[in-house]
Amino acid sequence: EQDSRGGDEPPPTPPHPSDSTHPTNIHVQCRLVGHSRAITSIFFNMLEDQLVTTSIDKSVRFWCIESSEMLKVFTDSSPVPVAQFLPCNPQVFVAANSNAVLRLVNVANGMVLQKLKVETEVRALKFDDSGMFLLAGTKSGSIHVLECSENSMLKFKFKVQLARGGVTCIHYVPARDGQPPCLLVNTSDSNATIIDMTYGPPPGVLTNLAVRHRVRVAHSLLPLKCTYSPSGQGYLISGSEDKEVYIFALGRGQNYKMQWLKHHTVPVVAVAVNLQDTLLASADSLGHIVMWRRMDYSHLPD
């Protein structure tokens, strides 16, 4: 049923039944019951023994993966679209609420360490690989850059107005192949944007965000996500509201050549690749998850 169009490479194929990722070998380990409204984001802690979820029900919850026990609940005054741990201090997380407030919270005691008011609701958060700069994407289409200080406080640096539509995802890509580090950003004006990041002067300080290129992705309503495949010279992979998984080549001279994968019958909301870059997962608005496997493994070392 799965096919790929718009490119010369063979399509990913469903995993073989003997593969541990085959649907017959995937089962529900546990169910985490506690939220009363939709879950808006989900991520692991640094040790990957706990899961953290944010929700429309105005809470951030911590769960034990092994036992499925709910360990902690942090409540807010309004819905929480997204949260992230501070890389410089994994005992602190930053959470955004729908009142356009960013809160820094101590995981151990629940103390609110800092509150920051921004111009409009933040719907995407991502740190760069230094862990010192936080990118906050808003529903008005801007990206705020905040610096994490030595005492784990956030300080506003600058902002860039990116699009007319809201930012729904920010994915960080480290520098490689002579290209600077960049951000892959979904916005609800039917664009996915590659943004180059400039550091310095002084060295190590993020000083500018500049649009390298925009590609068209059907997107006006849903909180679509994108991801990055390091295969070859790199690919931007995005969900879309026209039911397809979009893949854009990012290498020099490839002119953002597009391929797409078709299988879903409803909008594709989220995509992810594994660390080995051999599996791609796509999830749609009905809750179906499709696993796509690479056919070409030549990019991997022997």
Short mmCIF file of C-alpha atoms in Angstrom, two decimals:
data_model
loop_
_atom_site.label_atom_id
_atom_site.label_comp_id
_atom_site.label_asym_id
_atom_site.label_seq_id
_atom_site.Cartn_x
_atom_site.Cartn_y
_atom_site.Cartn_z
CA GLU A 1 0.00 0.00 0.00
CA GLN A 2 2.90 2.31 0.66
CA ASP A 3 4.59 4.16 -2.15
CA SER A 4 6.81 7.10 -2.82
CA ARG A 5 6.37 9.66 -5.58
CA GLY A 6 8.32 12.57 -6.90
CA GLY A 7 11.81 11.08 -6.57
CA ASP A 8 14.16 8.53 -8.09
CA GLU A 9 15.05 6.64 -4.92
CA PRO A 10 13.21 3.42 -3.97
CA PRO A 11 10.49 3.92 -1.36
CA PRO A 12 10.78 2.83 2.24
CA THR A 13 9.21 -0.58 2.76
CA PRO A 14 7.19 -2.00 5.64
CA PRO A 15 9.39 -3.89 8.13
CA HIS A 16 9.76 -7.66 7.69
CA PRO A 17 7.70 -9.79 10.14
CA SER A 18 10.93 -10.95 11.83
CA ASP A 19 11.90 -7.34 12.49
CA SER A 20 11.35 -6.18 16.08
CA THR A 21 9.57 -3.11 14.68
CA HIS A 22 7.00 -5.15 12.76
CA PRO A 23 3.43 -4.36 13.93
CA THR A 24 2.98 -7.89 15.32
CA ASN A 25 5.99 -7.29 17.60
CA ILE A 26 4.88 -3.87 18.85
CA HIS A 27 2.66 -3.85 21.92
CA VAL A 28 1.41 -1.40 24.52
CA GLN A 29 3.77 -1.46 27.51
CA CYS A 30 1.59 0.70 29.73
CA ARG A 31 -1.10 3.37 29.70
CA LEU A 32 -0.55 6.62 31.55
CA VAL A 33 -3.92 7.71 32.91
CA GLY A 34 -4.38 11.10 34.54
CA HIS A 35 -4.89 13.93 32.07
CA SER A 36 -8.50 15.08 31.64
CA ARG A 37 -7.96 16.95 28.35
CA ALA A 38 -5.82 16.61 25.23
CA ILE A 39 -2.07 16.05 25.64
CA THR A 40 -0.11 18.74 23.79
CA SER A 41 3.50 17.52 24.08
CA ILE A 42 5.45 14.56 25.40
CA PHE A 43 9.17 14.04 26.06
CA PHE A 44 11.66 12.04 28.17
CA ASN A 45 13.79 13.26 31.03
CA MET A 46 17.59 13.09 30.62
CA LEU A 47 17.85 9.58 32.11
CA GLU A 48 14.91 8.39 29.98
CA ASP A 49 13.29 6.67 32.94
CA GLN A 50 10.50 9.24 33.17
CA LEU A 51 8.07 10.70 30.68
CA VAL A 52 6.80 14.28 30.88
CA THR A 53 3.48 15.37 29.38
CA THR A 54 1.80 18.75 28.98
CA SER A 55 -1.91 19.25 28.46
CA ILE A 56 -4.87 21.48 27.76
CA ASP A 57 -5.98 20.52 31.30
CA LYS A 58 -3.47 23.12 32.63
CA SER A 59 -0.98 20.60 33.96
CA VAL A 60 2.52 19.19 33.45
CA ARG A 61 2.81 15.58 34.62
CA PHE A 62 5.79 13.31 35.29
CA TRP A 63 5.39 9.54 34.87
CA CYS A 64 7.52 6.51 35.74
CA ILE A 65 7.94 4.55 32.51
CA GLU A 66 8.55 1.21 34.26
CA SER A 67 5.51 1.28 36.55
CA SER A 68 3.29 3.85 34.71
CA GLU A 69 2.87 5.61 38.07
CA MET A 70 2.20 9.35 37.98
CA LEU A 71 5.07 10.84 40.00
CA LYS A 72 4.42 14.58 39.99
CA VAL A 73 1.80 17.06 38.83
CA PHE A 74 2.54 20.75 38.25
CA THR A 75 -0.53 22.90 37.65
CA ASP A 76 -0.78 26.14 35.70
CA SER A 77 -3.40 28.86 35.38
CA SER A 78 -4.10 28.05 31.72
CA PRO A 79 -3.48 25.30 29.11
CA VAL A 80 0.15 24.25 28.60
CA PRO A 81 1.10 23.77 24.92
CA VAL A 82 4.74 22.77 25.42
CA ALA A 83 7.62 22.37 27.89
CA GLN A 84 11.36 21.54 27.86
CA PHE A 85 14.08 20.73 30.38
CA LEU A 86 16.95 23.20 30.69
CA PRO A 87 20.05 21.39 29.35
CA CYS A 88 22.24 23.43 31.70
CA ASN A 89 20.14 22.29 34.67
CA PRO A 90 17.97 19.19 34.10
CA GLN A 91 16.29 19.73 37.48
CA VAL A 92 14.52 22.75 35.97
CA PHE A 93 11.96 22.82 33.17
CA VAL A 94 10.47 25.70 31.22
CA ALA A 95 6.76 25.53 30.40
CA ALA A 96 4.70 27.80 28.17
CA ASN A 97 1.04 28.52 28.82
CA SER A 98 -1.72 29.96 26.66
CA ASN A 99 -1.54 33.29 28.51
CA ALA A 100 1.86 33.89 26.85
CA VAL A 101 3.82 33.24 30.04
CA LEU A 102 6.99 31.14 30.26
CA ARG A 103 7.62 29.63 33.70
CA LEU A 104 10.82 28.06 35.00
CA VAL A 105 9.97 25.38 37.55
CA ASN A 106 12.19 23.39 39.92
CA VAL A 107 11.29 19.71 39.49
CA ALA A 108 12.31 18.74 43.03
CA ASN A 109 10.12 21.16 44.99
CA GLY A 110 7.75 22.70 42.43
CA MET A 111 9.02 26.20 43.08
CA VAL A 112 8.52 28.69 40.24
CA LEU A 113 11.96 30.22 39.72
CA GLN A 114 11.05 32.73 37.02
CA LYS A 115 8.13 34.01 34.98
CA LEU A 116 8.58 35.66 31.58
CA LYS A 117 5.78 37.37 29.69
CA VAL A 118 6.04 37.23 25.90
CA GLU A 119 3.92 38.95 23.25
CA THR A 120 1.74 35.96 22.42
CA GLU A 121 1.33 32.26 23.18
CA VAL A 122 4.44 30.10 22.71
CA ARG A 123 3.66 26.83 20.93
CA ALA A 124 7.14 25.42 20.23
CA LEU A 125 10.33 25.33 22.29
CA LYS A 126 13.81 24.10 21.32
CA PHE A 127 17.32 24.55 22.72
CA ASP A 128 20.38 24.68 20.49
CA ASP A 129 23.13 22.10 21.02
CA SER A 130 25.07 24.40 23.35
CA GLY A 131 22.08 24.33 25.70
CA MET A 132 22.47 28.07 26.21
CA PHE A 133 19.92 29.44 23.75
CA LEU A 134 16.20 28.69 23.75
CA LEU A 135 14.12 29.22 20.60
CA ALA A 136 10.46 29.93 21.35
CA GLY A 137 8.00 29.91 18.45
CA THR A 138 4.72 31.78 18.87
CA LYS A 139 1.22 31.56 17.44
CA SER A 140 1.80 34.92 15.71
CA GLY A 141 4.68 33.47 13.64
CA SER A 142 7.67 34.90 15.51
CA ILE A 143 10.67 33.20 17.10
CA HIS A 144 11.99 34.60 20.38
CA VAL A 145 15.61 33.87 21.30
CA LEU A 146 16.34 33.59 25.02
CA GLU A 147 19.69 32.97 26.69
CA CYS A 148 20.08 30.66 29.67
CA SER A 149 22.34 32.23 32.29
CA GLU A 150 24.65 30.48 34.74
CA ASN A 151 22.01 30.66 37.48
CA SER A 152 19.46 28.91 35.21
CA MET A 153 17.48 32.04 34.47
CA LEU A 154 16.28 33.01 30.98
CA LYS A 155 17.03 36.38 29.43
CA PHE A 156 15.42 37.72 26.24
CA LYS A 157 17.96 38.40 23.44
CA PHE A 158 16.04 39.16 20.23
CA LYS A 159 13.13 38.02 18.08
CA VAL A 160 12.53 37.37 14.40
CA GLN A 161 9.15 37.66 12.68
CA LEU A 162 9.09 34.55 10.50
CA ALA A 163 5.61 34.06 9.08
CA ARG A 164 1.96 35.06 9.09
CA GLY A 165 0.94 31.68 10.47
CA GLY A 166 1.73 30.32 13.90
CA VAL A 167 4.86 28.28 14.62
CA THR A 168 3.96 24.66 15.42
CA CYS A 169 7.38 22.99 15.46
CA ILE A 170 11.07 23.93 15.74
CA HIS A 171 13.70 21.27 15.02
CA TYR A 172 17.39 22.04 15.58
CA VAL A 173 20.02 20.70 13.12
CA PRO A 174 23.75 20.96 14.05
CA ALA A 175 26.31 22.35 11.60
CA ARG A 176 27.58 19.87 8.98
CA ASP A 177 29.14 19.70 5.50
CA GLY A 178 30.13 23.37 5.61
CA GLN A 179 26.55 24.45 6.37
CA PRO A 180 25.85 26.45 9.54
CA PRO A 181 23.53 25.08 12.22
CA CYS A 182 19.92 25.61 11.25
CA LEU A 183 16.33 25.34 12.39
CA LEU A 184 13.56 23.50 10.56
CA VAL A 185 10.29 25.26 11.36
CA ASN A 186 6.65 24.47 10.55
CA THR A 187 4.24 27.41 10.33
CA SER A 188 0.51 27.33 9.65
CA ASP A 189 0.76 29.48 6.51
CA SER A 190 1.64 26.31 4.56
CA ASN A 191 5.40 26.72 4.87
CA ALA A 192 8.29 24.78 6.30
CA THR A 193 11.32 27.03 6.66
CA ILE A 194 15.06 26.37 6.88
CA ILE A 195 16.64 29.06 9.08
CA ASP A 196 20.40 29.55 9.34
CA MET A 197 21.80 30.40 12.78
CA THR A 198 24.71 32.83 13.17
CA TYR A 199 26.92 32.75 16.25
CA GLY A 200 29.22 35.61 17.25
CA PRO A 201 30.68 37.95 17.83
CA PRO A 202 31.39 37.22 20.64
CA PRO A 203 32.09 33.52 19.95
CA GLY A 204 29.37 31.10 21.01
CA VAL A 205 26.67 33.76 21.24
CA LEU A 206 23.65 33.37 18.94
CA THR A 207 23.32 36.73 17.18
CA ASN A 208 21.06 36.18 14.16
CA LEU A 209 18.46 33.96 12.49
CA ALA A 210 18.18 34.22 8.70
CA VAL A 211 15.79 32.41 6.34
CA ARG A 212 17.72 30.15 3.96
CA HIS A 213 14.69 28.77 2.11
CA ARG A 214 10.98 28.07 2.42
CA VAL A 215 9.22 24.99 1.05
CA ARG A 216 5.49 24.54 0.64
CA VAL A 217 3.65 22.10 2.89
CA ALA A 218 -0.15 21.97 3.17
CA HIS A 219 -0.66 23.42 6.66
CA SER A 220 -3.29 25.84 7.95
CA LEU A 221 -4.92 24.35 11.04
CA LEU A 222 -3.23 21.42 12.79
CA PRO A 223 -0.08 21.45 14.99
CA LEU A 224 2.14 19.77 12.39
CA LYS A 225 5.64 18.54 13.26
CA CYS A 226 8.80 18.10 11.22
CA THR A 227 12.06 16.23 11.73
CA TYR A 228 15.51 15.82 10.18
CA SER A 229 17.15 12.84 8.50
CA PRO A 230 20.98 13.00 8.40
CA SER A 231 21.09 10.60 5.44
CA GLY A 232 23.24 11.86 2.57
CA GLN A 233 23.44 15.63 2.87
CA GLY A 234 20.30 15.76 5.00
CA TYR A 235 16.53 15.87 4.52
CA LEU A 236 13.68 17.88 6.01
CA ILE A 237 10.73 15.55 6.68
CA SER A 238 7.31 17.02 7.50
CA GLY A 239 3.75 15.96 8.07
CA SER A 240 1.01 17.69 6.08
CA GLU A 241 -2.72 18.29 6.00
CA ASP A 242 -2.99 16.72 2.52
CA LYS A 243 -2.31 13.25 4.01
CA GLU A 244 1.27 12.85 2.79
CA VAL A 245 4.75 12.79 4.31
CA TYR A 246 6.91 15.41 2.58
CA ILE A 247 10.68 14.89 2.19
CA PHE A 248 12.94 17.72 0.97
CA ALA A 249 16.65 17.34 0.11
CA LEU A 250 18.80 19.91 1.93
CA GLY A 251 22.15 19.27 0.23
CA ARG A 252 23.96 21.88 -1.83
CA GLY A 253 22.89 21.77 -5.47
CA GLN A 254 19.86 19.56 -4.78
CA ASN A 255 17.42 22.48 -5.10
CA TYR A 256 15.24 21.20 -2.26
CA LYS A 257 14.07 18.32 -4.43
CA MET A 258 10.83 16.94 -3.02
CA GLN A 259 9.65 13.37 -2.55
CA TRP A 260 6.57 12.25 -0.72
CA LEU A 261 5.29 9.09 0.93
CA LYS A 262 1.63 8.19 0.62
CA HIS A 263 -0.28 5.84 2.89
CA HIS A 264 -2.34 7.87 5.34
CA THR A 265 -5.99 8.69 4.60
CA VAL A 266 -6.14 11.73 6.91
CA PRO A 267 -3.67 14.56 7.75
CA VAL A 268 -0.20 13.50 8.91
CA VAL A 269 0.47 15.37 12.14
CA ALA A 270 3.83 14.10 13.42
CA VAL A 271 6.99 12.45 12.07
CA ALA A 272 10.15 11.06 13.70
CA VAL A 273 13.25 9.10 12.72
CA ASN A 274 15.31 6.74 14.89
CA LEU A 275 18.92 7.46 15.83
CA GLN A 276 20.24 5.03 13.21
CA ASP A 277 18.15 6.82 10.54
CA THR A 278 16.79 3.48 9.35
CA LEU A 279 13.16 3.93 10.42
CA LEU A 280 10.72 6.78 9.89
CA ALA A 281 7.48 6.93 11.87
CA SER A 282 4.52 9.03 10.75
CA ALA A 283 1.37 9.58 12.81
CA ASP A 284 -1.97 10.92 11.61
CA SER A 285 -4.97 12.71 13.08
CA LEU A 286 -6.85 9.43 13.63
CA GLY A 287 -4.03 8.08 15.78
CA HIS A 288 -2.61 5.69 13.20
CA ILE A 289 1.18 5.28 13.16
CA VAL A 290 3.00 4.04 10.06
CA MET A 291 6.58 2.73 10.16
CA TRP A 292 8.68 3.27 7.02
CA ARG A 293 11.96 1.40 6.65
CA ARG A 294 14.92 2.44 4.49
CA MET A 295 15.89 0.20 1.59
CA ASP A 296 19.30 1.84 1.07
CA TYR A 297 21.73 1.46 3.98
CA SER A 298 24.85 2.59 2.09
CA HIS A 299 25.16 5.69 4.29
CA LEU A 300 25.91 3.55 7.35
CA PRO A 301 29.48 2.49 8.25
CA ASP A 302 30.39 -1.18 7.87
#
